[in-house]
JSON list of C-alpha atoms in Angstrom, two decimals:
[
{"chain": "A", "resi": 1, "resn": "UNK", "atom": "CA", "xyz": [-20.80, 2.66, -14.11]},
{"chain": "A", "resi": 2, "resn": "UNK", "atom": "CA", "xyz": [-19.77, -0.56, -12.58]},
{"chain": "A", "resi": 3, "resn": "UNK", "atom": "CA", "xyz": [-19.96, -2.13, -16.47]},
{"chain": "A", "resi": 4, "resn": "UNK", "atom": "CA", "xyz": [-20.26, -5.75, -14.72]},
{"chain": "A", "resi": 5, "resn": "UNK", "atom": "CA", "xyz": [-23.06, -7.87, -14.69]},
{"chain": "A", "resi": 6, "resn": "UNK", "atom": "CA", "xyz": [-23.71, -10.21, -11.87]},
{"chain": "A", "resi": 7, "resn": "UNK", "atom": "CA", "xyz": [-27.52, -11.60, -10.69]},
{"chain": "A", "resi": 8, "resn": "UNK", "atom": "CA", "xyz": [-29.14, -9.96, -7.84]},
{"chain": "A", "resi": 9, "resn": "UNK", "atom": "CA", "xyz": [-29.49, -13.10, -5.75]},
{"chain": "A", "resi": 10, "resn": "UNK", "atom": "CA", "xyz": [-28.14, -16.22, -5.08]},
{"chain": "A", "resi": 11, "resn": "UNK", "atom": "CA", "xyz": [-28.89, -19.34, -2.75]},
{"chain": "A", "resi": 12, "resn": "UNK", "atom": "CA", "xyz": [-26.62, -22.27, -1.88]},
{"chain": "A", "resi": 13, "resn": "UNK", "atom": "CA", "xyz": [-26.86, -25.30, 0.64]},
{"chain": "A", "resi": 14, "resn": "UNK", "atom": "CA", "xyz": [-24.27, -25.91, 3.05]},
{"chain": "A", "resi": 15, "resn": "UNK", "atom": "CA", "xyz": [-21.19, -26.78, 2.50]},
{"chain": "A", "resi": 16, "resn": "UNK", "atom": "CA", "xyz": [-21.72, -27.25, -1.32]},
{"chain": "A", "resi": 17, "resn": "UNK", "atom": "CA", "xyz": [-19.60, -25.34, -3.72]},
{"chain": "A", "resi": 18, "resn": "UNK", "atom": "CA", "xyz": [-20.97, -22.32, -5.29]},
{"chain": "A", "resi": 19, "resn": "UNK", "atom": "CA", "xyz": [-20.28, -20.70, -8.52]},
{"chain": "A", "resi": 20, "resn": "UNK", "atom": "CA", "xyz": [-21.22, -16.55, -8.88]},
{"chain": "A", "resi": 21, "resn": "UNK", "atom": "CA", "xyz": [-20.62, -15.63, -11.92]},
{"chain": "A", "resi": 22, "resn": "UNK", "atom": "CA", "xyz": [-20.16, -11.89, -13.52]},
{"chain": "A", "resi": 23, "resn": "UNK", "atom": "CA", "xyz": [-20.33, -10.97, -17.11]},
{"chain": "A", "resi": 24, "resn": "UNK", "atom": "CA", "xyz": [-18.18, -7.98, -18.16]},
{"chain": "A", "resi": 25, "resn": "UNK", "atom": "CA", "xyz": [-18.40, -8.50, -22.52]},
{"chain": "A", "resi": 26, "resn": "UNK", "atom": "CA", "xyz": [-16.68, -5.06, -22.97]},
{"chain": "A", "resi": 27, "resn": "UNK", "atom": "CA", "xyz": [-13.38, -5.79, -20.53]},
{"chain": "A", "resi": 28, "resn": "UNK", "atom": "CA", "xyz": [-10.82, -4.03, -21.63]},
{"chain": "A", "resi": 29, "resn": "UNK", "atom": "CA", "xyz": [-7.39, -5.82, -22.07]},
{"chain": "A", "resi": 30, "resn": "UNK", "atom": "CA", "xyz": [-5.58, -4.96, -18.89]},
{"chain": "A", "resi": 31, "resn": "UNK", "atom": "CA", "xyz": [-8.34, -4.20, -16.86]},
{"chain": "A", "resi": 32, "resn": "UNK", "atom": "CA", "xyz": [-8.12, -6.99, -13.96]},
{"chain": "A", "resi": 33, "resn": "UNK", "atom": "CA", "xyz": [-11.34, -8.83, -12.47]},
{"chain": "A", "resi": 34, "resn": "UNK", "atom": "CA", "xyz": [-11.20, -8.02, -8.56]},
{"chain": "A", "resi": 35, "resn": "UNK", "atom": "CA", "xyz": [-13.96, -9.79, -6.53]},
{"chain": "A", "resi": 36, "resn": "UNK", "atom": "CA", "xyz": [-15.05, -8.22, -3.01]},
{"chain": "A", "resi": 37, "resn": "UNK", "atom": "CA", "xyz": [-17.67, -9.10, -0.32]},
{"chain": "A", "resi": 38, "resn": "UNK", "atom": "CA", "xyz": [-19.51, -7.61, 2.36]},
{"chain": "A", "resi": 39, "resn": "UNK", "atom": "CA", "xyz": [-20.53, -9.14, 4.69]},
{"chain": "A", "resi": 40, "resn": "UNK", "atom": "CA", "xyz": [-24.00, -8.13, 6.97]},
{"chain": "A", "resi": 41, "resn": "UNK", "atom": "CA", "xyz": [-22.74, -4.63, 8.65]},
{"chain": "A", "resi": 42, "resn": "UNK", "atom": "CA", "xyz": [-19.29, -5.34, 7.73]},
{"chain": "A", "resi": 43, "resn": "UNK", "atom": "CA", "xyz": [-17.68, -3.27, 5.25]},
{"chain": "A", "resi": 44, "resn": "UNK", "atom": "CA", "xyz": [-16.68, -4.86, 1.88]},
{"chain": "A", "resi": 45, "resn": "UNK", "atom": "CA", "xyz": [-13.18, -7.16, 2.28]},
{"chain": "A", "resi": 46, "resn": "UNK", "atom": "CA", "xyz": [-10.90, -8.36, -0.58]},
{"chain": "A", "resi": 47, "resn": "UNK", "atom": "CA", "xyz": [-11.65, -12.18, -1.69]},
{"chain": "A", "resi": 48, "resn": "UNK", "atom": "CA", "xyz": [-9.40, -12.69, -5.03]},
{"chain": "A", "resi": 49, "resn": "UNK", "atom": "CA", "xyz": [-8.48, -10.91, -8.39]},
{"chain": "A", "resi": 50, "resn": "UNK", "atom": "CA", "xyz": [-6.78, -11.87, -11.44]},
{"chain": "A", "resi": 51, "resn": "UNK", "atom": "CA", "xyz": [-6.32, -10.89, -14.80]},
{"chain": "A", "resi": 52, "resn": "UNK", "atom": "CA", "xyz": [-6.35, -13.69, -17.61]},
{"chain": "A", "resi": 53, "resn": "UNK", "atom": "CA", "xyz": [-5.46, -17.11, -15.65]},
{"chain": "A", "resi": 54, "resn": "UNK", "atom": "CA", "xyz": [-7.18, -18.88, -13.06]},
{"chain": "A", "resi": 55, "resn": "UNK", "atom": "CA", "xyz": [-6.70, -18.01, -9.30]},
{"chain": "A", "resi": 56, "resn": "UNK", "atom": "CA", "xyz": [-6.48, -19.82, -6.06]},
{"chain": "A", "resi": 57, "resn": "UNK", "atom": "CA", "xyz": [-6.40, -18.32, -2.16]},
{"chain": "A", "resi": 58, "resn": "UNK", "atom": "CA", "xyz": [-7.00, -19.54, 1.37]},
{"chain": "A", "resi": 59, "resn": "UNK", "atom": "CA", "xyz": [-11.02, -17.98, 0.30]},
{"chain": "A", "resi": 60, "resn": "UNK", "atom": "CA", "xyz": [-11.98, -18.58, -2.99]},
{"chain": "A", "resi": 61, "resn": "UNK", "atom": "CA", "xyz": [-11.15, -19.30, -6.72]},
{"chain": "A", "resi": 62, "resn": "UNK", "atom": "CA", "xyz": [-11.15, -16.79, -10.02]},
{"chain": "A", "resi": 63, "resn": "UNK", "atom": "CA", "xyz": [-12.34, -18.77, -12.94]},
{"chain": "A", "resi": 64, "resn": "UNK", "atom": "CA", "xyz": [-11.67, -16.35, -16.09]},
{"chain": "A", "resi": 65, "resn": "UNK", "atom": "CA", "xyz": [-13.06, -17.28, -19.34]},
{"chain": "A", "resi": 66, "resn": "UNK", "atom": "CA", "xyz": [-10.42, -17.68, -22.23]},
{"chain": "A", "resi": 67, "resn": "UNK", "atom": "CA", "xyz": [-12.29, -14.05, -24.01]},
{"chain": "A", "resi": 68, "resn": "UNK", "atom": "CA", "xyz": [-12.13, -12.46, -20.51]},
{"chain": "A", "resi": 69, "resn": "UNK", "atom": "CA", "xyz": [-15.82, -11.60, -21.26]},
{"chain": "A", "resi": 70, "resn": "UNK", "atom": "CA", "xyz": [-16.81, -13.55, -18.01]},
{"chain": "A", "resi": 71, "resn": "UNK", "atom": "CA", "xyz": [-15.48, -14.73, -14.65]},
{"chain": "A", "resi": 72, "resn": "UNK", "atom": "CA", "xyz": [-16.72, -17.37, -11.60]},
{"chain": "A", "resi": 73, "resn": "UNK", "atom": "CA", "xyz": [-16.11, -16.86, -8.48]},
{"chain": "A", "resi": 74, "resn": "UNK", "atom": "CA", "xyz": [-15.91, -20.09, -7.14]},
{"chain": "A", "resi": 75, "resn": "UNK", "atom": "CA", "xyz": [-16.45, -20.69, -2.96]},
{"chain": "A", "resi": 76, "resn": "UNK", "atom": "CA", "xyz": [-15.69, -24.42, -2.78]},
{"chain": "A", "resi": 77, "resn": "UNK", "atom": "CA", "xyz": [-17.86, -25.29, 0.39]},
{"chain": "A", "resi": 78, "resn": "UNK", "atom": "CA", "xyz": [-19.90, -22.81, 1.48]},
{"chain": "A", "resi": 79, "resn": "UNK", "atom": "CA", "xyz": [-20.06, -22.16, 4.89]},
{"chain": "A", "resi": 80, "resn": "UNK", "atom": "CA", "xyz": [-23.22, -19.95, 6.66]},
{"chain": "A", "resi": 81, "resn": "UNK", "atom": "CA", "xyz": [-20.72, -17.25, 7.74]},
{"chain": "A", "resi": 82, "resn": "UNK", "atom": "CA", "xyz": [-20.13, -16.91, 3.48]},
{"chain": "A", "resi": 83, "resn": "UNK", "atom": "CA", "xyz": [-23.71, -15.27, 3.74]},
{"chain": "A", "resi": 84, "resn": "UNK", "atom": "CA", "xyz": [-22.99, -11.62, 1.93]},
{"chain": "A", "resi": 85, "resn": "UNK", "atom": "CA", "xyz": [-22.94, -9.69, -1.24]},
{"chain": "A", "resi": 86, "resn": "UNK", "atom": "CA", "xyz": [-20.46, -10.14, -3.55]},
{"chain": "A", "resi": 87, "resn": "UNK", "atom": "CA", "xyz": [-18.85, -7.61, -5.63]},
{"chain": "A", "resi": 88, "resn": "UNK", "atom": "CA", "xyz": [-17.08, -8.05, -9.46]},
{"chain": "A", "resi": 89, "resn": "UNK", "atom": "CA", "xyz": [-15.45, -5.06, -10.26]},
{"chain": "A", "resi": 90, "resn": "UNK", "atom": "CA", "xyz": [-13.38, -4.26, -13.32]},
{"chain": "A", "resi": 91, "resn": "UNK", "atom": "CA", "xyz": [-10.46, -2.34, -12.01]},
{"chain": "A", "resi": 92, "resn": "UNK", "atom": "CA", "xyz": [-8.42, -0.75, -14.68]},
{"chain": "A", "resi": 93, "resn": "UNK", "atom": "CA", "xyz": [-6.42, 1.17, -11.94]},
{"chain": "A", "resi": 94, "resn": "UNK", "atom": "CA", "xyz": [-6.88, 4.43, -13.35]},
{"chain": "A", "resi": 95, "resn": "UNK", "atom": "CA", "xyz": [-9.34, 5.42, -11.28]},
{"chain": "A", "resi": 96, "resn": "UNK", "atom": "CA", "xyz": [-11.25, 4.00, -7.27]},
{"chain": "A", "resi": 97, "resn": "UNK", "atom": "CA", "xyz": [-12.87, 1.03, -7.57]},
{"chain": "A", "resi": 98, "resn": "UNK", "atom": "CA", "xyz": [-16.43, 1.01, -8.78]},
{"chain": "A", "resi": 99, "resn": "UNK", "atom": "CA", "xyz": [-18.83, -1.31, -7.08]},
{"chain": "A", "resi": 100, "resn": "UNK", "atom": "CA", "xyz": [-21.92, -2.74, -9.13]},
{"chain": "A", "resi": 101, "resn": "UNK", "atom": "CA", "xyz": [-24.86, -4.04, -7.22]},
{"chain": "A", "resi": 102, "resn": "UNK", "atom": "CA", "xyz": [-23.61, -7.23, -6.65]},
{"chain": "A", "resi": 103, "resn": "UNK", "atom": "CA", "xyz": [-24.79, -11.16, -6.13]},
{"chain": "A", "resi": 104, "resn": "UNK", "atom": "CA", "xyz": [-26.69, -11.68, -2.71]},
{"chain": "A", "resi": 105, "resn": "UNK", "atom": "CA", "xyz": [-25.12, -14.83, -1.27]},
{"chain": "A", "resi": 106, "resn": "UNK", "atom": "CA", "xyz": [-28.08, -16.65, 1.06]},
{"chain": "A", "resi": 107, "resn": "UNK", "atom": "CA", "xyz": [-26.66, -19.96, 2.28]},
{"chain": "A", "resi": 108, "resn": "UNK", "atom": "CA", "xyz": [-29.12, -22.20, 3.70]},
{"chain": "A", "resi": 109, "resn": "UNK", "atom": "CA", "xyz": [-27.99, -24.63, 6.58]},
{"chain": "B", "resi": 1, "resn": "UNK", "atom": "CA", "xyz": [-5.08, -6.01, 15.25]},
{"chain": "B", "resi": 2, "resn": "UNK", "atom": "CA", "xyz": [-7.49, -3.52, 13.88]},
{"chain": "B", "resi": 3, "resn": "UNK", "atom": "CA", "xyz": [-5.95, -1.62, 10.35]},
{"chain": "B", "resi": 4, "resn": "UNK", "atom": "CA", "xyz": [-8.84, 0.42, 9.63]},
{"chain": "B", "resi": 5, "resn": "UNK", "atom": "CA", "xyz": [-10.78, 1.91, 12.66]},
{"chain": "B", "resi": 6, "resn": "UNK", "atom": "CA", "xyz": [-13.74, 4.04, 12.33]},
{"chain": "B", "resi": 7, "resn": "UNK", "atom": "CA", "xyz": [-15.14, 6.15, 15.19]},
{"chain": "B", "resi": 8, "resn": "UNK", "atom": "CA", "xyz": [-17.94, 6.32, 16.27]},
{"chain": "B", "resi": 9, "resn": "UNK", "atom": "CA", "xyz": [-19.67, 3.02, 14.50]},
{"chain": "B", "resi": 10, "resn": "UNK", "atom": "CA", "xyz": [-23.19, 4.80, 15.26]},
{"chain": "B", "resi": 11, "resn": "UNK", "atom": "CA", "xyz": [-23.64, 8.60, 15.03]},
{"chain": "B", "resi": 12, "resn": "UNK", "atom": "CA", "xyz": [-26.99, 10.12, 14.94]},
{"chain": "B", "resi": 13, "resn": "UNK", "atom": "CA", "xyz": [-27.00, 13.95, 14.33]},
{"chain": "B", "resi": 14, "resn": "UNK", "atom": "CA", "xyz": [-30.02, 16.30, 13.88]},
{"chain": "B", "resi": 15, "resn": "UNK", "atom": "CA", "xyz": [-31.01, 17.75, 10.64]},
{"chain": "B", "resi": 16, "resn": "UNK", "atom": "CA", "xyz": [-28.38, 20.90, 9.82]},
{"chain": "B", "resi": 17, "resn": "UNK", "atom": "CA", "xyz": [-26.23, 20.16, 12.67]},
{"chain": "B", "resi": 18, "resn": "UNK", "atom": "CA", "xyz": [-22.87, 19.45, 11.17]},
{"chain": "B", "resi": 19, "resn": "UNK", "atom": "CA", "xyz": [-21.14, 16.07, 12.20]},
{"chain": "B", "resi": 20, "resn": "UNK", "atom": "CA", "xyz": [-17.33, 14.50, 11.49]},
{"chain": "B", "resi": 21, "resn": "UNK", "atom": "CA", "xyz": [-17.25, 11.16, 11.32]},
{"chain": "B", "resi": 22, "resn": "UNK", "atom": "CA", "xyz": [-12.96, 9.43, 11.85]},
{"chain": "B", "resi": 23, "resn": "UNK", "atom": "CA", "xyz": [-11.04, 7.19, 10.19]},
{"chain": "B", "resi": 24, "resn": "UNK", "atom": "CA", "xyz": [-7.84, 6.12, 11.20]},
{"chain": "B", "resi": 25, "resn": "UNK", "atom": "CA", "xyz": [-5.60, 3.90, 10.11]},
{"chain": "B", "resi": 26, "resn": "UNK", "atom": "CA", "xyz": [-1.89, 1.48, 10.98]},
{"chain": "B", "resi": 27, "resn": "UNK", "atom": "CA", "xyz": [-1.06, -0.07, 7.29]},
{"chain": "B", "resi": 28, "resn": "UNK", "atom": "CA", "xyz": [0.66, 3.18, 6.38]},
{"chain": "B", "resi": 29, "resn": "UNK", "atom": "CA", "xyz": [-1.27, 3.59, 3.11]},
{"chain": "B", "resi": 30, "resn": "UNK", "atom": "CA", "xyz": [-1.03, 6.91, 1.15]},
{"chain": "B", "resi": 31, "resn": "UNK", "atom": "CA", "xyz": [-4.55, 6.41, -0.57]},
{"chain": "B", "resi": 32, "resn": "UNK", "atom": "CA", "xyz": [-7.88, 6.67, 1.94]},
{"chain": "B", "resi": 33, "resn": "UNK", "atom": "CA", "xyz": [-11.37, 7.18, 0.75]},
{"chain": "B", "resi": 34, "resn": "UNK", "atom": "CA", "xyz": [-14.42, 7.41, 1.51]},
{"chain": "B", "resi": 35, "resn": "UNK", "atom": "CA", "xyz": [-17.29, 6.02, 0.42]},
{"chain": "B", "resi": 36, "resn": "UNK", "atom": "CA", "xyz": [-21.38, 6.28, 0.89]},
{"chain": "B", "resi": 37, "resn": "UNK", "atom": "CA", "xyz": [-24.03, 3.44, 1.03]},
{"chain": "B", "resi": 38, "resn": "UNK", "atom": "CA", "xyz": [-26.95, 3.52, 1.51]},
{"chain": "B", "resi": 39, "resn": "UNK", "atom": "CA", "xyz": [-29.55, 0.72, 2.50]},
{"chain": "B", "resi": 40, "resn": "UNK", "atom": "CA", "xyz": [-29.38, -1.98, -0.01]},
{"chain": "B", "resi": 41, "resn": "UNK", "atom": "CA", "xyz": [-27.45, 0.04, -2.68]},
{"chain": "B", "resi": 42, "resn": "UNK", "atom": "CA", "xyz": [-23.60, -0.45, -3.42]},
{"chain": "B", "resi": 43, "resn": "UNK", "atom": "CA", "xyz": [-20.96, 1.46, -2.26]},
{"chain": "B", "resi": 44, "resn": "UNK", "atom": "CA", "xyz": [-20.23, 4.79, -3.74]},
{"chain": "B", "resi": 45, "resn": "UNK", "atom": "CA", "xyz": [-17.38, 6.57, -3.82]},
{"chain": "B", "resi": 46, "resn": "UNK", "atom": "CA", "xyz": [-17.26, 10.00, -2.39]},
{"chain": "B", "resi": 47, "resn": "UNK", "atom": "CA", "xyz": [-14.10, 11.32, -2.63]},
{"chain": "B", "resi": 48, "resn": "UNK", "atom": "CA", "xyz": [-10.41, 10.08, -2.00]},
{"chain": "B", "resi": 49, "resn": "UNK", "atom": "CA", "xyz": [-6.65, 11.38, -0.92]},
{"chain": "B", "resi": 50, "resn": "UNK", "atom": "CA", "xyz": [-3.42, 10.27, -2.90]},
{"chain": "B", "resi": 51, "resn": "UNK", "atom": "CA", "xyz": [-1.09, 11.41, 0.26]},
{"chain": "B", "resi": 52, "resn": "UNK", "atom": "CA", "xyz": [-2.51, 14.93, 0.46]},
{"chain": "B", "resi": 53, "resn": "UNK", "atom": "CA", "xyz": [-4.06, 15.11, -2.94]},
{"chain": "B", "resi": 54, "resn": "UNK", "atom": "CA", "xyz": [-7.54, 15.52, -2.50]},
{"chain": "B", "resi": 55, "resn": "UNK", "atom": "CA", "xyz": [-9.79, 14.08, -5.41]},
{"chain": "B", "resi": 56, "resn": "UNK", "atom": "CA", "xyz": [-13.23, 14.80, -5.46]},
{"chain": "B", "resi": 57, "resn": "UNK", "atom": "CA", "xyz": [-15.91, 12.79, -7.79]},
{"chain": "B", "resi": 58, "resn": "UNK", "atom": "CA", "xyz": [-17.42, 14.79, -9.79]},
{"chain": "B", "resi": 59, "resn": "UNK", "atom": "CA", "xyz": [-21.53, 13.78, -8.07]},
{"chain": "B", "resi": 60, "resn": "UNK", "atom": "CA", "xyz": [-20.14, 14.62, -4.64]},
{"chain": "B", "resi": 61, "resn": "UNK", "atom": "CA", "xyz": [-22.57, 17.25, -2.94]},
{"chain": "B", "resi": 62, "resn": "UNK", "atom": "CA", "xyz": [-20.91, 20.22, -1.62]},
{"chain": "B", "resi": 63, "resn": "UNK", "atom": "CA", "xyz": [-22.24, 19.53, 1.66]},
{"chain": "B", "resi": 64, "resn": "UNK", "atom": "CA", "xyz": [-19.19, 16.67, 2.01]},
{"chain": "B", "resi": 65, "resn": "UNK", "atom": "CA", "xyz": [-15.78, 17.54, 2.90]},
{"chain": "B", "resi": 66, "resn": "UNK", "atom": "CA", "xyz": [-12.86, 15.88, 4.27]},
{"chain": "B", "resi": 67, "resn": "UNK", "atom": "CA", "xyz": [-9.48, 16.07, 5.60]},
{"chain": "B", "resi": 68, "resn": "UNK", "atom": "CA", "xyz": [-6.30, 13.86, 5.82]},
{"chain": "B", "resi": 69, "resn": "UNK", "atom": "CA", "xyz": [-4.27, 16.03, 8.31]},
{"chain": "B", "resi": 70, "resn": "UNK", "atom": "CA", "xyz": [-1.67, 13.08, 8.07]},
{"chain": "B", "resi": 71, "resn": "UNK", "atom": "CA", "xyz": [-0.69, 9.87, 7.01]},
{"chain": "B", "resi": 72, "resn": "UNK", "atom": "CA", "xyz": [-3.25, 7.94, 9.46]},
{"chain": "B", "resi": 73, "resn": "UNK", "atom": "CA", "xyz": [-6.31, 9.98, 9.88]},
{"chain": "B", "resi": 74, "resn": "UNK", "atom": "CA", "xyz": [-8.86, 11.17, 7.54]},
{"chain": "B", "resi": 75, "resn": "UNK", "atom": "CA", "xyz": [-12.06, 12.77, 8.54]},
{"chain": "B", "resi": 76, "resn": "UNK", "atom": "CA", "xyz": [-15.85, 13.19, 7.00]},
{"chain": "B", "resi": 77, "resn": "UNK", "atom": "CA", "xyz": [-17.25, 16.63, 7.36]},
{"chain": "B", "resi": 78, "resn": "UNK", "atom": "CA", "xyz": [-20.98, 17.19, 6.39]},
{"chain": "B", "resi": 79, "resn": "UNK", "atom": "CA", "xyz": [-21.80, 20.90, 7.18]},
{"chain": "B", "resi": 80, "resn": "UNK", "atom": "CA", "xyz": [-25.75, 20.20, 7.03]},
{"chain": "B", "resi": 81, "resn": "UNK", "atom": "CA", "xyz": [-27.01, 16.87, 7.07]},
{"chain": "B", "resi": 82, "resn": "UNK", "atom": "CA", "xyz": [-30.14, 16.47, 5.48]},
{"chain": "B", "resi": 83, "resn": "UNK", "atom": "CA", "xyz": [-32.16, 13.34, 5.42]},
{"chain": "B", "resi": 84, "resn": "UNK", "atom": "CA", "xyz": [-30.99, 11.99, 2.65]},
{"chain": "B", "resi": 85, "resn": "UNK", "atom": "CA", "xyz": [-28.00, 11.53, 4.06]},
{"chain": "B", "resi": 86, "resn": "UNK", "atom": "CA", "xyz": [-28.61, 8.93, 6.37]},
{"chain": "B", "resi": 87, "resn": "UNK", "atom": "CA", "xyz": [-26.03, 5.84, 5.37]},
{"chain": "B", "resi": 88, "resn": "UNK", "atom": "CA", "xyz": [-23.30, 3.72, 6.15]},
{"chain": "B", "resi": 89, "resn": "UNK", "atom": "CA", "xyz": [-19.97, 6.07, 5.67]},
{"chain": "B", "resi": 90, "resn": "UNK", "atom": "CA", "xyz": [-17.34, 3.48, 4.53]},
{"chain": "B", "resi": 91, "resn": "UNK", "atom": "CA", "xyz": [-13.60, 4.06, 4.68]},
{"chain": "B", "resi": 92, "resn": "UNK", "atom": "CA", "xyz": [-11.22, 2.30, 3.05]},
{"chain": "B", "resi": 93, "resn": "UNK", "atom": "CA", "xyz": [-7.28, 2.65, 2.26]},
{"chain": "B", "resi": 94, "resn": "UNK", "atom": "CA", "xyz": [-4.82, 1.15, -0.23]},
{"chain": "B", "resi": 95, "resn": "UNK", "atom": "CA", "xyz": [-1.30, 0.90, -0.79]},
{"chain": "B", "resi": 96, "resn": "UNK", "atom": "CA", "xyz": [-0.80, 0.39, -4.30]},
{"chain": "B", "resi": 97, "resn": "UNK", "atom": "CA", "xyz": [1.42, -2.81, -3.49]},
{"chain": "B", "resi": 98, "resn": "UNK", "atom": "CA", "xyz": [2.06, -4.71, -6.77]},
{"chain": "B", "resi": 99, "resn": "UNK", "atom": "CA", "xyz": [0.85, -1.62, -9.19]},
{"chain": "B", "resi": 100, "resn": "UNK", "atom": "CA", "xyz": [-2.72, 0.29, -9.67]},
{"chain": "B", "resi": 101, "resn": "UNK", "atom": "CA", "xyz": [-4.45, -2.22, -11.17]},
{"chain": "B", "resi": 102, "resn": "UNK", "atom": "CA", "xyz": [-3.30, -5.29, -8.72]},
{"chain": "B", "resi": 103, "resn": "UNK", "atom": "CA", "xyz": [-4.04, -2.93, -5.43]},
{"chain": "B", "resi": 104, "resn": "UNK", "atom": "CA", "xyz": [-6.34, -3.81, -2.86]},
{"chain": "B", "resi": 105, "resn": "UNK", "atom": "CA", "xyz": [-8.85, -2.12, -0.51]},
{"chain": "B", "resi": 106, "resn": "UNK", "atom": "CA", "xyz": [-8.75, -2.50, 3.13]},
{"chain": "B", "resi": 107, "resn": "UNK", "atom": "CA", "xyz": [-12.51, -1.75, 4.19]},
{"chain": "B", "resi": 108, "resn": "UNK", "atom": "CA", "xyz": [-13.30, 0.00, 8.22]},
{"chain": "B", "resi": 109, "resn": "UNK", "atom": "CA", "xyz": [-16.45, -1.41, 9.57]},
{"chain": "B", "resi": 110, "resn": "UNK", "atom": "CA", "xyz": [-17.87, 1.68, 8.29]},
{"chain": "B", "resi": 111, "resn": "UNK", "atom": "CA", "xyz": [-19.89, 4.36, 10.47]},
{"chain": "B", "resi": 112, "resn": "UNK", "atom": "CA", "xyz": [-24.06, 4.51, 10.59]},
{"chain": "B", "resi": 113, "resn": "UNK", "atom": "CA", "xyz": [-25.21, 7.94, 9.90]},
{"chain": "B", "resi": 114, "resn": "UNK", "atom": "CA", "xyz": [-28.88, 8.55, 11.17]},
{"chain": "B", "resi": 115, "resn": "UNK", "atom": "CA", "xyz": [-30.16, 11.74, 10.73]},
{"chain": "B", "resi": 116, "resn": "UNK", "atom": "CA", "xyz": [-33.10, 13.10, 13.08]}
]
């Protein structure tokens, strides 16, 4: 049980920002928000992860809602080669990550 | 520059014919696992090593093994492939840098099963 909810399918222009967003209501307090993608017949790579605060890398942003009940993942220009499916997993550490379907990323040139 | 390498990328075996599919790795991380997906489905976990601890998920058919003789390799065993087992065999290592819950995956290309 993945216990994240993301949409099945996204679509974004070209070098626009896009904003995939994940819905976890029943977070628990020090579970961290890890974000994956996979890319088409790649396996999945890391993108970001945080825990309460807002996060910045070379790849992407982690917008975390104040409740923690939600999180953005935030690519600021998307490129064509951003194309995948992207993963929000809850990670309390305990136990291997648990993928969820995940958002289907089309990006349209 | 490779970290996690997965041999062979395609392997087509016949039905009941056992196959081992590789993983190998140079980050020098003491967790590997291995995961299962199939078309248009997520990842799911299999089964994964803590050094040599072996821990098994509980769904896991018996038919799926593995092995970590050291450090760097671990290997997929299925003693009969059926159909149903046709995927993409993902493996994936951490390191546990920064604590459990900060740690991070590093994903192999993965290997395509297709079963005849």
């Amino acid at each position: 049980d993945a216990k994240t909810t993301q949409p099945n399918s996204m679509e974004s222009n070209e070098e626009e920002p896009v904003h995939l967003p994940c819905n976890h209501s029943t977070i628990s307090g020090t579970d961290y928000i890890h974000w994956y993608r996979q890319l088409p017949s790649q396996g999945p790579e890391y993108v970001i992860h945080g825990l309460t605060s807002n996060v910045n890398n070379r790849m992407a942003s982690l917008a975390i809602a104040e409740d923690r009940k939600s999180s953005t993942l935030i690519l600021h220009r998307a490129t064509l080669r951003d194309a995948a499916v992207y993963y929000c997993i809850r990670y309390s550490g305990n136990t291997p990550l648990v993928f969820g379907k995940g958002t289907r990323l089309s990006v349209i040139a | 520059d490779a970290m996690v390498i997965q041999n062979p990328r395609y392997q087509v075996t016949q039905f009941g014919k056992p196959v081992t599919l590789s993983c190998s790795q140079t980050l020098n991380h003491n967790v590997m696992y291995w995961y299962q997906q199939k078309s248009s489905q997520a990842p799911k976990l299999l089964f994964h090593y803590y050094d040599k601890d072996f821990n098994n998920e509980a769904d896991t058919p018996d038919n799926f093994q593995s092995r970590r003789p050291n450090t760097s390799f671990c290997f997929l065993d299925i003693r009969s492939p059926g159909l149903g087992d046709a995927a993409m065999y993902l493996c994936a290592t951490s390191g546990l840098e920064g604590g459990p819950r900060t740690d991070t995956q590093y994903f192999g290309p993965g290997t395509r099963l297709t079963v005849l």
